[in-house]
């Protein structure tokens, strides 16, 4: 993957608070960029050529232009419309954008990979997911029966909420939990290709409110997400190794890969399709 092959848009490089001292080097789609603060603005150049590169600060992250973004801002839907508290988590995974995006938004894998604390063993049940799509986005909405039901999820109340998973161009995975129309949790995972087989993940985790309850819930979520991401990283990196062994073998979509065909279409610059608006599956 090269920077020329990226979808137009803005891609995360690092947390804004980590850009306070000397210049910082990061890699976007195989291109090394040097980023620094200069007066009241952020500047960046390609290390090899010295050419200036467009960068900006948004939602506490430093993002770089991929392709030729149409705007000088990184506009995204609000995580939560009411006042909220948030934490930032970042990391790298040896896997491609499509694999990482699908993993974040795949509710079915949690019954196996995160069994016990996130999912109770033997508690899988049939649910119906509602699929929607538009230009540059695709989503799946699950009823409360699909929500995590393990001891950790119940501690946070997650077992009784509706889930909505959305992938947006150029490479953003949003997860929201609601109780009726009331938001109770949201997460945004901005993804950036380091190479075709390595992805930088910039996660923002948010809960409504600004009091001690929100602070305590975020502290618990930080612990849960670090464990979840570690388990998912192990699976994703095995997928990457397996794909390398099989070379150019075609990517096969299974029935539970609800969003993966749409994610692949978005990453390829096509409009995602929804063959069936409602899909039954086991979660």
PDB file of C-alpha atoms in Angstrom:
ATOM      1  CA  UNK A   1       0.000   0.000   0.000  1.00  0.00           C
ATOM      2  CA  UNK A   2       1.160   3.526  -0.840  1.00  0.00           C
ATOM      3  CA  UNK A   3      -0.163   6.941   0.079  1.00  0.00           C
ATOM      4  CA  UNK A   4      -1.383   7.329  -3.522  1.00  0.00           C
ATOM      5  CA  UNK A   5      -3.751   4.364  -3.061  1.00  0.00           C
ATOM      6  CA  UNK A   6      -5.462   5.757   0.058  1.00  0.00           C
ATOM      7  CA  UNK A   7      -9.075   6.862   0.001  1.00  0.00           C
ATOM      8  CA  UNK A   8      -9.307  10.649   0.292  1.00  0.00           C
ATOM      9  CA  UNK A   9      -9.679  11.554   3.942  1.00  0.00           C
ATOM     10  CA  UNK A  10      -7.890  12.084   7.241  1.00  0.00           C
ATOM     11  CA  UNK A  11      -5.922   9.341   9.005  1.00  0.00           C
ATOM     12  CA  UNK A  12      -4.686   9.301  12.633  1.00  0.00           C
ATOM     13  CA  UNK A  13      -0.989   9.403  13.426  1.00  0.00           C
ATOM     14  CA  UNK A  14      -0.690  10.062  17.181  1.00  0.00           C
ATOM     15  CA  UNK A  15      -2.361  11.677  20.184  1.00  0.00           C
ATOM     16  CA  UNK A  16      -2.279  15.470  20.119  1.00  0.00           C
ATOM     17  CA  UNK A  17      -0.807  15.612  23.634  1.00  0.00           C
ATOM     18  CA  UNK A  18       2.217  13.605  22.422  1.00  0.00           C
ATOM     19  CA  UNK A  19       3.176  16.396  20.002  1.00  0.00           C
ATOM     20  CA  UNK A  20       4.556  18.956  22.432  1.00  0.00           C
ATOM     21  CA  UNK A  21       8.332  18.762  22.163  1.00  0.00           C
ATOM     22  CA  UNK A  22      10.659  17.800  19.301  1.00  0.00           C
ATOM     23  CA  UNK A  23       9.367  16.564  15.915  1.00  0.00           C
ATOM     24  CA  UNK A  24       7.776  13.113  15.837  1.00  0.00           C
ATOM     25  CA  UNK A  25       8.101  10.602  12.989  1.00  0.00           C
ATOM     26  CA  UNK A  26       5.165   8.438  11.926  1.00  0.00           C
ATOM     27  CA  UNK A  27       4.433   6.241   8.906  1.00  0.00           C
ATOM     28  CA  UNK A  28       1.297   6.545   6.761  1.00  0.00           C
ATOM     29  CA  UNK A  29       0.867   3.901   4.053  1.00  0.00           C
ATOM     30  CA  UNK A  30       4.608   3.358   3.757  1.00  0.00           C
ATOM     31  CA  UNK A  31       5.500   7.077   3.730  1.00  0.00           C
ATOM     32  CA  UNK A  32       7.516   8.394   6.678  1.00  0.00           C
ATOM     33  CA  UNK A  33       6.221  11.743   7.903  1.00  0.00           C
ATOM     34  CA  UNK A  34       7.871  14.159  10.352  1.00  0.00           C
ATOM     35  CA  UNK A  35       5.351  16.205  12.361  1.00  0.00           C
ATOM     36  CA  UNK A  36       5.888  19.127  14.723  1.00  0.00           C
ATOM     37  CA  UNK A  37       4.204  22.178  16.231  1.00  0.00           C
ATOM     38  CA  UNK A  38       5.298  25.514  14.835  1.00  0.00           C
ATOM     39  CA  UNK A  39       3.898  28.522  16.593  1.00  0.00           C
ATOM     40  CA  UNK A  40       0.151  28.053  16.638  1.00  0.00           C
ATOM     41  CA  UNK A  41      -0.001  25.481  13.883  1.00  0.00           C
ATOM     42  CA  UNK A  42       0.981  21.874  13.116  1.00  0.00           C
ATOM     43  CA  UNK A  43       3.350  21.144  10.243  1.00  0.00           C
ATOM     44  CA  UNK A  44       4.555  17.961   8.565  1.00  0.00           C
ATOM     45  CA  UNK A  45       6.855  16.898   5.748  1.00  0.00           C
ATOM     46  CA  UNK A  46       7.632  13.639   4.004  1.00  0.00           C
ATOM     47  CA  UNK A  47      10.997  12.557   5.398  1.00  0.00           C
ATOM     48  CA  UNK A  48      12.362  11.260   2.081  1.00  0.00           C
ATOM     49  CA  UNK A  49      11.417  14.205  -0.141  1.00  0.00           C
ATOM     50  CA  UNK A  50      10.948  17.098   2.248  1.00  0.00           C
ATOM     51  CA  UNK A  51       7.595  17.862   0.619  1.00  0.00           C
ATOM     52  CA  UNK A  52       4.977  19.455   2.881  1.00  0.00           C
ATOM     53  CA  UNK A  53       2.116  17.216   3.981  1.00  0.00           C
ATOM     54  CA  UNK A  54      -1.329  18.330   5.163  1.00  0.00           C
ATOM     55  CA  UNK A  55      -2.050  17.623   8.835  1.00  0.00           C
ATOM     56  CA  UNK A  56      -4.584  18.801  11.392  1.00  0.00           C
ATOM     57  CA  UNK A  57      -5.686  18.298  14.994  1.00  0.00           C
ATOM     58  CA  UNK A  58      -9.176  16.910  15.671  1.00  0.00           C
ATOM     59  CA  UNK A  59     -10.831  15.181  18.622  1.00  0.00           C
ATOM     60  CA  UNK A  60      -7.470  15.097  20.504  1.00  0.00           C
ATOM     61  CA  UNK A  61      -5.677  13.302  17.645  1.00  0.00           C
ATOM     62  CA  UNK A  62      -3.182  14.455  15.011  1.00  0.00           C
ATOM     63  CA  UNK A  63      -4.377  13.353  11.575  1.00  0.00           C
ATOM     64  CA  UNK A  64      -2.707  13.403   8.173  1.00  0.00           C
ATOM     65  CA  UNK A  65      -4.279  13.749   4.754  1.00  0.00           C
ATOM     66  CA  UNK A  66      -4.582  10.656   2.618  1.00  0.00           C
ATOM     67  CA  UNK A  67      -5.296  11.146  -1.048  1.00  0.00           C
ATOM     68  CA  UNK A  68      -6.775  14.611  -1.511  1.00  0.00           C
ATOM     69  CA  UNK A  69      -9.413  15.357   1.175  1.00  0.00           C
ATOM     70  CA  UNK A  70     -12.082  17.729  -0.048  1.00  0.00           C
ATOM     71  CA  UNK A  71     -12.108  19.715   3.208  1.00  0.00           C
ATOM     72  CA  UNK A  72      -9.591  21.114   5.652  1.00  0.00           C
ATOM     73  CA  UNK A  73     -11.563  19.741   8.590  1.00  0.00           C
ATOM     74  CA  UNK A  74     -12.250  16.240   9.861  1.00  0.00           C
ATOM     75  CA  UNK A  75     -15.987  16.395  10.459  1.00  0.00           C
ATOM     76  CA  UNK A  76     -17.512  13.356  12.206  1.00  0.00           C
ATOM     77  CA  UNK A  77     -20.836  12.711  13.931  1.00  0.00           C
ATOM     78  CA  UNK A  78     -20.723  13.481  17.644  1.00  0.00           C
ATOM     79  CA  UNK A  79     -19.854  10.446  19.742  1.00  0.00           C
ATOM     80  CA  UNK A  80     -22.470  11.504  22.319  1.00  0.00           C
ATOM     81  CA  UNK A  81     -24.638  14.604  21.951  1.00  0.00           C
ATOM     82  CA  UNK A  82     -24.752  15.366  25.695  1.00  0.00           C
ATOM     83  CA  UNK A  83     -21.712  16.235  27.877  1.00  0.00           C
ATOM     84  CA  UNK A  84     -19.408  13.238  28.201  1.00  0.00           C
ATOM     85  CA  UNK A  85     -16.065  12.014  29.498  1.00  0.00           C
ATOM     86  CA  UNK A  86     -13.609  10.097  27.344  1.00  0.00           C
ATOM     87  CA  UNK A  87     -10.322   8.233  27.288  1.00  0.00           C
ATOM     88  CA  UNK A  88      -7.900   7.653  24.416  1.00  0.00           C
ATOM     89  CA  UNK A  89      -6.254   4.312  23.644  1.00  0.00           C
ATOM     90  CA  UNK A  90      -3.814   3.678  20.785  1.00  0.00           C
ATOM     91  CA  UNK A  91      -1.888   0.732  19.387  1.00  0.00           C
ATOM     92  CA  UNK A  92      -0.594  -1.061  16.313  1.00  0.00           C
ATOM     93  CA  UNK A  93      -1.800  -4.376  14.931  1.00  0.00           C
ATOM     94  CA  UNK A  94      -0.047  -6.524  12.325  1.00  0.00           C
ATOM     95  CA  UNK A  95      -3.166  -6.793  10.136  1.00  0.00           C
ATOM     96  CA  UNK A  96      -4.746  -4.870   7.268  1.00  0.00           C
ATOM     97  CA  UNK A  97      -7.428  -2.180   7.474  1.00  0.00           C
ATOM     98  CA  UNK A  98     -10.252  -4.485   6.395  1.00  0.00           C
ATOM     99  CA  UNK A  99      -9.414  -7.166   8.952  1.00  0.00           C
ATOM    100  CA  UNK A 100      -9.118  -4.664  11.809  1.00  0.00           C
ATOM    101  CA  UNK A 101     -12.284  -2.765  10.903  1.00  0.00           C
ATOM    102  CA  UNK A 102     -14.327  -5.950  10.602  1.00  0.00           C
ATOM    103  CA  UNK A 103     -12.975  -7.306  13.885  1.00  0.00           C
ATOM    104  CA  UNK A 104     -13.941  -4.162  15.800  1.00  0.00           C
ATOM    105  CA  UNK A 105     -17.493  -4.299  14.429  1.00  0.00           C
ATOM    106  CA  UNK A 106     -18.025  -8.078  14.525  1.00  0.00           C
ATOM    107  CA  UNK A 107     -20.398  -8.875  17.373  1.00  0.00           C
ATOM    108  CA  UNK A 108     -20.451 -12.633  16.669  1.00  0.00           C
ATOM    109  CA  UNK A 109     -16.782 -13.301  17.472  1.00  0.00           C
ATOM    110  CA  UNK A 110     -17.135 -12.126  21.078  1.00  0.00           C
ATOM    111  CA  UNK A 111     -18.917 -15.361  22.035  1.00  0.00           C
ATOM    112  CA  UNK A 112     -15.684 -17.245  21.320  1.00  0.00           C
ATOM    113  CA  UNK A 113     -12.758 -14.852  21.734  1.00  0.00           C
ATOM    114  CA  UNK A 114     -14.015 -12.977  24.817  1.00  0.00           C
ATOM    115  CA  UNK A 115     -15.882 -15.817  26.479  1.00  0.00           C
ATOM    116  CA  UNK A 116     -16.367 -15.616  30.230  1.00  0.00           C
ATOM    117  CA  UNK A 117     -15.951 -11.996  31.276  1.00  0.00           C
ATOM    118  CA  UNK A 118     -17.622 -10.468  28.195  1.00  0.00           C
ATOM    119  CA  UNK A 119     -19.805 -13.388  27.105  1.00  0.00           C
ATOM    120  CA  UNK A 120     -21.202 -16.142  29.303  1.00  0.00           C
ATOM    121  CA  UNK A 121     -20.182 -19.596  27.998  1.00  0.00           C
ATOM    122  CA  UNK A 122     -23.082 -21.356  26.302  1.00  0.00           C
ATOM    123  CA  UNK A 123     -25.266 -18.237  26.214  1.00  0.00           C
ATOM    124  CA  UNK A 124     -25.443 -17.766  22.434  1.00  0.00           C
ATOM    125  CA  UNK A 125     -28.917 -16.891  21.198  1.00  0.00           C
ATOM    126  CA  UNK A 126     -30.630 -16.053  17.870  1.00  0.00           C
ATOM    127  CA  UNK A 127     -31.023 -12.359  17.108  1.00  0.00           C
ATOM    128  CA  UNK A 128     -31.932 -10.276  14.070  1.00  0.00           C
ATOM    129  CA  UNK A 129     -29.573  -7.564  12.871  1.00  0.00           C
ATOM    130  CA  UNK A 130     -30.767  -4.615  10.785  1.00  0.00           C
ATOM    131  CA  UNK A 131     -28.386  -3.530   8.005  1.00  0.00           C
ATOM    132  CA  UNK A 132     -28.262  -0.077   6.417  1.00  0.00           C
ATOM    133  CA  UNK A 133     -25.854   1.587   4.007  1.00  0.00           C
ATOM    134  CA  UNK A 134     -25.237   4.804   2.118  1.00  0.00           C
ATOM    135  CA  UNK A 135     -22.472   6.539   0.228  1.00  0.00           C
ATOM    136  CA  UNK A 136     -19.302   5.858   2.222  1.00  0.00           C
ATOM    137  CA  UNK A 137     -20.896   4.060   5.179  1.00  0.00           C
ATOM    138  CA  UNK A 138     -22.529   0.814   6.303  1.00  0.00           C
ATOM    139  CA  UNK A 139     -24.032  -0.157   9.663  1.00  0.00           C
ATOM    140  CA  UNK A 140     -25.558  -3.035  11.606  1.00  0.00           C
ATOM    141  CA  UNK A 141     -27.969  -2.534  14.513  1.00  0.00           C
ATOM    142  CA  UNK A 142     -28.493  -5.324  17.060  1.00  0.00           C
ATOM    143  CA  UNK A 143     -31.305  -5.665  19.638  1.00  0.00           C
ATOM    144  CA  UNK A 144     -30.527  -5.895  23.394  1.00  0.00           C
ATOM    145  CA  UNK A 145     -30.448  -9.704  23.122  1.00  0.00           C
ATOM    146  CA  UNK A 146     -27.150  -9.416  21.227  1.00  0.00           C
ATOM    147  CA  UNK A 147     -25.431  -7.308  23.885  1.00  0.00           C
ATOM    148  CA  UNK A 148     -22.566  -8.819  25.930  1.00  0.00           C
ATOM    149  CA  UNK A 149     -23.818 -10.798  28.932  1.00  0.00           C
ATOM    150  CA  UNK A 150     -20.702 -11.921  30.831  1.00  0.00           C
ATOM    151  CA  UNK A 151     -19.917 -10.790  34.368  1.00  0.00           C
ATOM    152  CA  UNK A 152     -17.861  -7.833  33.166  1.00  0.00           C
ATOM    153  CA  UNK A 153     -20.549  -6.654  30.768  1.00  0.00           C
ATOM    154  CA  UNK A 154     -23.232  -6.978  33.455  1.00  0.00           C
ATOM    155  CA  UNK A 155     -21.085  -4.988  35.867  1.00  0.00           C
ATOM    156  CA  UNK A 156     -21.211  -2.115  33.377  1.00  0.00           C
ATOM    157  CA  UNK A 157     -24.860  -2.705  32.445  1.00  0.00           C
ATOM    158  CA  UNK A 158     -23.992  -3.498  28.817  1.00  0.00           C
ATOM    159  CA  UNK A 159     -26.200  -6.589  28.679  1.00  0.00           C
ATOM    160  CA  UNK A 160     -29.437  -4.636  28.213  1.00  0.00           C
ATOM    161  CA  UNK A 161     -28.510  -2.166  25.476  1.00  0.00           C
ATOM    162  CA  UNK A 162     -29.051  -1.834  21.721  1.00  0.00           C
ATOM    163  CA  UNK A 163     -25.816  -1.895  19.684  1.00  0.00           C
ATOM    164  CA  UNK A 164     -25.111   0.013  16.478  1.00  0.00           C
ATOM    165  CA  UNK A 165     -21.878  -0.697  14.579  1.00  0.00           C
ATOM    166  CA  UNK A 166     -20.904   1.616  11.704  1.00  0.00           C
ATOM    167  CA  UNK A 167     -17.962   1.753   9.299  1.00  0.00           C
ATOM    168  CA  UNK A 168     -17.347   5.082   7.574  1.00  0.00           C
ATOM    169  CA  UNK A 169     -14.937   6.200   4.873  1.00  0.00           C
ATOM    170  CA  UNK A 170     -12.036   6.543   4.832  1.00  0.00           C
ATOM    171  CA  UNK A 171     -11.414   4.089   7.714  1.00  0.00           C
ATOM    172  CA  UNK A 172     -13.424   4.734  10.888  1.00  0.00           C
ATOM    173  CA  UNK A 173     -15.329   2.185  12.980  1.00  0.00           C
ATOM    174  CA  UNK A 174     -17.970   3.576  15.368  1.00  0.00           C
ATOM    175  CA  UNK A 175     -19.703   1.561  18.094  1.00  0.00           C
ATOM    176  CA  UNK A 176     -22.624   2.905  20.125  1.00  0.00           C
ATOM    177  CA  UNK A 177     -24.755   1.431  22.920  1.00  0.00           C
ATOM    178  CA  UNK A 178     -28.137   2.975  23.699  1.00  0.00           C
ATOM    179  CA  UNK A 179     -30.876   2.382  26.249  1.00  0.00           C
ATOM    180  CA  UNK A 180     -33.935   3.282  24.194  1.00  0.00           C
ATOM    181  CA  UNK A 181     -32.912   6.632  22.740  1.00  0.00           C
ATOM    182  CA  UNK A 182     -30.491   7.420  25.582  1.00  0.00           C
ATOM    183  CA  UNK A 183     -26.769   7.017  24.760  1.00  0.00           C
ATOM    184  CA  UNK A 184     -24.849   5.043  27.380  1.00  0.00           C
ATOM    185  CA  UNK A 185     -21.545   4.297  25.664  1.00  0.00           C
ATOM    186  CA  UNK A 186     -19.733   5.133  22.415  1.00  0.00           C
ATOM    187  CA  UNK A 187     -16.378   4.320  20.879  1.00  0.00           C
ATOM    188  CA  UNK A 188     -14.679   5.617  17.737  1.00  0.00           C
ATOM    189  CA  UNK A 189     -11.780   3.711  16.211  1.00  0.00           C
ATOM    190  CA  UNK A 190      -9.919   5.750  13.617  1.00  0.00           C
ATOM    191  CA  UNK A 191      -7.709   3.443  11.568  1.00  0.00           C
ATOM    192  CA  UNK A 192      -4.571   4.316   9.659  1.00  0.00           C
ATOM    193  CA  UNK A 193      -2.543   1.969   7.418  1.00  0.00           C
ATOM    194  CA  UNK A 194       1.119   1.904   8.404  1.00  0.00           C
ATOM    195  CA  UNK A 195       1.694  -0.647   5.622  1.00  0.00           C
ATOM    196  CA  UNK A 196      -0.705  -2.997   3.828  1.00  0.00           C
ATOM    197  CA  UNK A 197      -0.242  -5.473   6.708  1.00  0.00           C
ATOM    198  CA  UNK A 198      -0.048  -3.151   9.723  1.00  0.00           C
ATOM    199  CA  UNK A 199      -2.680  -0.786  11.095  1.00  0.00           C
ATOM    200  CA  UNK A 200      -2.520   2.006  13.657  1.00  0.00           C
ATOM    201  CA  UNK A 201      -5.637   2.158  15.849  1.00  0.00           C
ATOM    202  CA  UNK A 202      -6.660   5.439  17.508  1.00  0.00           C
ATOM    203  CA  UNK A 203      -9.577   4.721  19.845  1.00  0.00           C
ATOM    204  CA  UNK A 204     -11.751   7.229  21.702  1.00  0.00           C
ATOM    205  CA  UNK A 205     -13.981   5.677  24.383  1.00  0.00           C
ATOM    206  CA  UNK A 206     -16.786   7.859  25.785  1.00  0.00           C
ATOM    207  CA  UNK A 207     -19.610   7.698  28.343  1.00  0.00           C
ATOM    208  CA  UNK A 208     -22.207  10.393  29.064  1.00  0.00           C
ATOM    209  CA  UNK A 209     -21.895  12.634  32.094  1.00  0.00           C
ATOM    210  CA  UNK A 210     -19.001  14.371  33.785  1.00  0.00           C
ATOM    211  CA  UNK A 211     -19.315  13.198  37.374  1.00  0.00           C
ATOM    212  CA  UNK A 212     -17.711  10.489  39.476  1.00  0.00           C
ATOM    213  CA  UNK A 213     -19.939   7.749  38.004  1.00  0.00           C
ATOM    214  CA  UNK A 214     -18.684   8.507  34.487  1.00  0.00           C
ATOM    215  CA  UNK A 215     -15.106   8.602  35.761  1.00  0.00           C
ATOM    216  CA  UNK A 216     -15.422   5.194  37.444  1.00  0.00           C
ATOM    217  CA  UNK A 217     -17.093   3.627  34.404  1.00  0.00           C
ATOM    218  CA  UNK A 218     -14.311   4.899  32.148  1.00  0.00           C
ATOM    219  CA  UNK A 219     -11.676   3.480  34.493  1.00  0.00           C
ATOM    220  CA  UNK A 220     -13.345   0.056  34.252  1.00  0.00           C
ATOM    221  CA  UNK A 221     -13.720   0.371  30.468  1.00  0.00           C
ATOM    222  CA  UNK A 222     -10.021   1.159  30.102  1.00  0.00           C
ATOM    223  CA  UNK A 223      -9.153  -2.159  31.769  1.00  0.00           C
ATOM    224  CA  UNK A 224     -11.716  -4.080  29.713  1.00  0.00           C
ATOM    225  CA  UNK A 225     -10.632  -2.574  26.411  1.00  0.00           C
ATOM    226  CA  UNK A 226      -6.962  -3.240  27.034  1.00  0.00           C
ATOM    227  CA  UNK A 227      -7.811  -6.916  27.574  1.00  0.00           C
ATOM    228  CA  UNK A 228     -10.206  -7.041  24.616  1.00  0.00           C
ATOM    229  CA  UNK A 229      -7.695  -5.384  22.280  1.00  0.00           C
ATOM    230  CA  UNK A 230      -4.912  -7.736  23.394  1.00  0.00           C
ATOM    231  CA  UNK A 231      -7.092 -10.780  22.645  1.00  0.00           C
ATOM    232  CA  UNK A 232      -8.224  -9.347  19.314  1.00  0.00           C
ATOM    233  CA  UNK A 233      -4.628  -8.484  18.348  1.00  0.00           C
ATOM    234  CA  UNK A 234      -3.595 -12.115  18.855  1.00  0.00           C
ATOM    235  CA  UNK A 235      -6.404 -13.319  16.563  1.00  0.00           C
ATOM    236  CA  UNK A 236      -5.810 -10.651  13.921  1.00  0.00           C
ATOM    237  CA  UNK A 237      -2.087 -11.336  13.705  1.00  0.00           C
ATOM    238  CA  UNK A 238      -2.762 -15.059  13.224  1.00  0.00           C
ATOM    239  CA  UNK A 239      -5.098 -14.119  10.359  1.00  0.00           C
ATOM    240  CA  UNK A 240      -2.335 -12.031   8.819  1.00  0.00           C
ATOM    241  CA  UNK A 241       0.148 -14.895   9.066  1.00  0.00           C
ATOM    242  CA  UNK A 242      -2.368 -17.319   7.555  1.00  0.00           C
ATOM    243  CA  UNK A 243      -3.093 -14.965   4.665  1.00  0.00           C
ATOM    244  CA  UNK A 244       0.614 -14.579   3.937  1.00  0.00           C
ATOM    245  CA  UNK A 245       0.939 -18.370   3.685  1.00  0.00           C
ATOM    246  CA  UNK A 246      -1.901 -18.608   1.162  1.00  0.00           C
ATOM    247  CA  UNK A 247      -0.765 -15.666  -0.952  1.00  0.00           C
ATOM    248  CA  UNK A 248      -3.353 -14.304  -3.434  1.00  0.00           C
ATOM    249  CA  UNK A 249      -6.177 -16.623  -2.354  1.00  0.00           C
ATOM    250  CA  UNK A 250      -9.574 -14.856  -2.689  1.00  0.00           C
ATOM    251  CA  UNK A 251     -11.257 -13.363   0.360  1.00  0.00           C
ATOM    252  CA  UNK A 252     -14.329 -15.448   1.257  1.00  0.00           C
ATOM    253  CA  UNK A 253     -17.259 -13.888   3.109  1.00  0.00           C
ATOM    254  CA  UNK A 254     -19.180 -16.123   5.517  1.00  0.00           C
ATOM    255  CA  UNK A 255     -22.832 -15.529   6.534  1.00  0.00           C
ATOM    256  CA  UNK A 256     -21.882 -13.884   9.848  1.00  0.00           C
ATOM    257  CA  UNK A 257     -19.593 -11.361   8.098  1.00  0.00           C
ATOM    258  CA  UNK A 258     -22.437  -8.853   8.008  1.00  0.00           C
ATOM    259  CA  UNK A 259     -20.355  -5.728   7.428  1.00  0.00           C
ATOM    260  CA  UNK A 260     -17.210  -7.110   5.795  1.00  0.00           C
ATOM    261  CA  UNK A 261     -18.406  -6.948   2.144  1.00  0.00           C
ATOM    262  CA  UNK A 262     -19.472  -3.341   2.727  1.00  0.00           C
ATOM    263  CA  UNK A 263     -16.165  -2.481   4.422  1.00  0.00           C
ATOM    264  CA  UNK A 264     -14.246  -3.913   1.465  1.00  0.00           C
ATOM    265  CA  UNK A 265     -16.417  -1.912  -0.942  1.00  0.00           C
ATOM    266  CA  UNK A 266     -15.790   1.325   0.981  1.00  0.00           C
ATOM    267  CA  UNK A 267     -12.029   0.735   1.126  1.00  0.00           C
ATOM    268  CA  UNK A 268     -12.071   0.123  -2.631  1.00  0.00           C
ATOM    269  CA  UNK A 269     -13.935   3.382  -3.236  1.00  0.00           C
ATOM    270  CA  UNK A 270     -17.270   1.754  -4.098  1.00  0.00           C
ATOM    271  CA  UNK A 271     -20.716   2.294  -2.589  1.00  0.00           C
ATOM    272  CA  UNK A 272     -21.570  -0.522  -0.136  1.00  0.00           C
ATOM    273  CA  UNK A 273     -24.622  -2.653  -0.818  1.00  0.00           C
ATOM    274  CA  UNK A 274     -27.081  -4.357   1.553  1.00  0.00           C
ATOM    275  CA  UNK A 275     -28.448  -7.521  -0.113  1.00  0.00           C
ATOM    276  CA  UNK A 276     -30.811  -8.164   2.826  1.00  0.00           C
ATOM    277  CA  UNK A 277     -31.880  -5.463   5.298  1.00  0.00           C
ATOM    278  CA  UNK A 278     -32.523  -8.018   8.074  1.00  0.00           C
ATOM    279  CA  UNK A 279     -30.262 -10.938   8.902  1.00  0.00           C
ATOM    280  CA  UNK A 280     -30.750 -13.611  11.568  1.00  0.00           C
ATOM    281  CA  UNK A 281     -27.672 -14.983  13.312  1.00  0.00           C
ATOM    282  CA  UNK A 282     -26.431 -16.496  16.554  1.00  0.00           C
ATOM    283  CA  UNK A 283     -24.643 -14.215  19.046  1.00  0.00           C
TER     284      UNK A 283
END
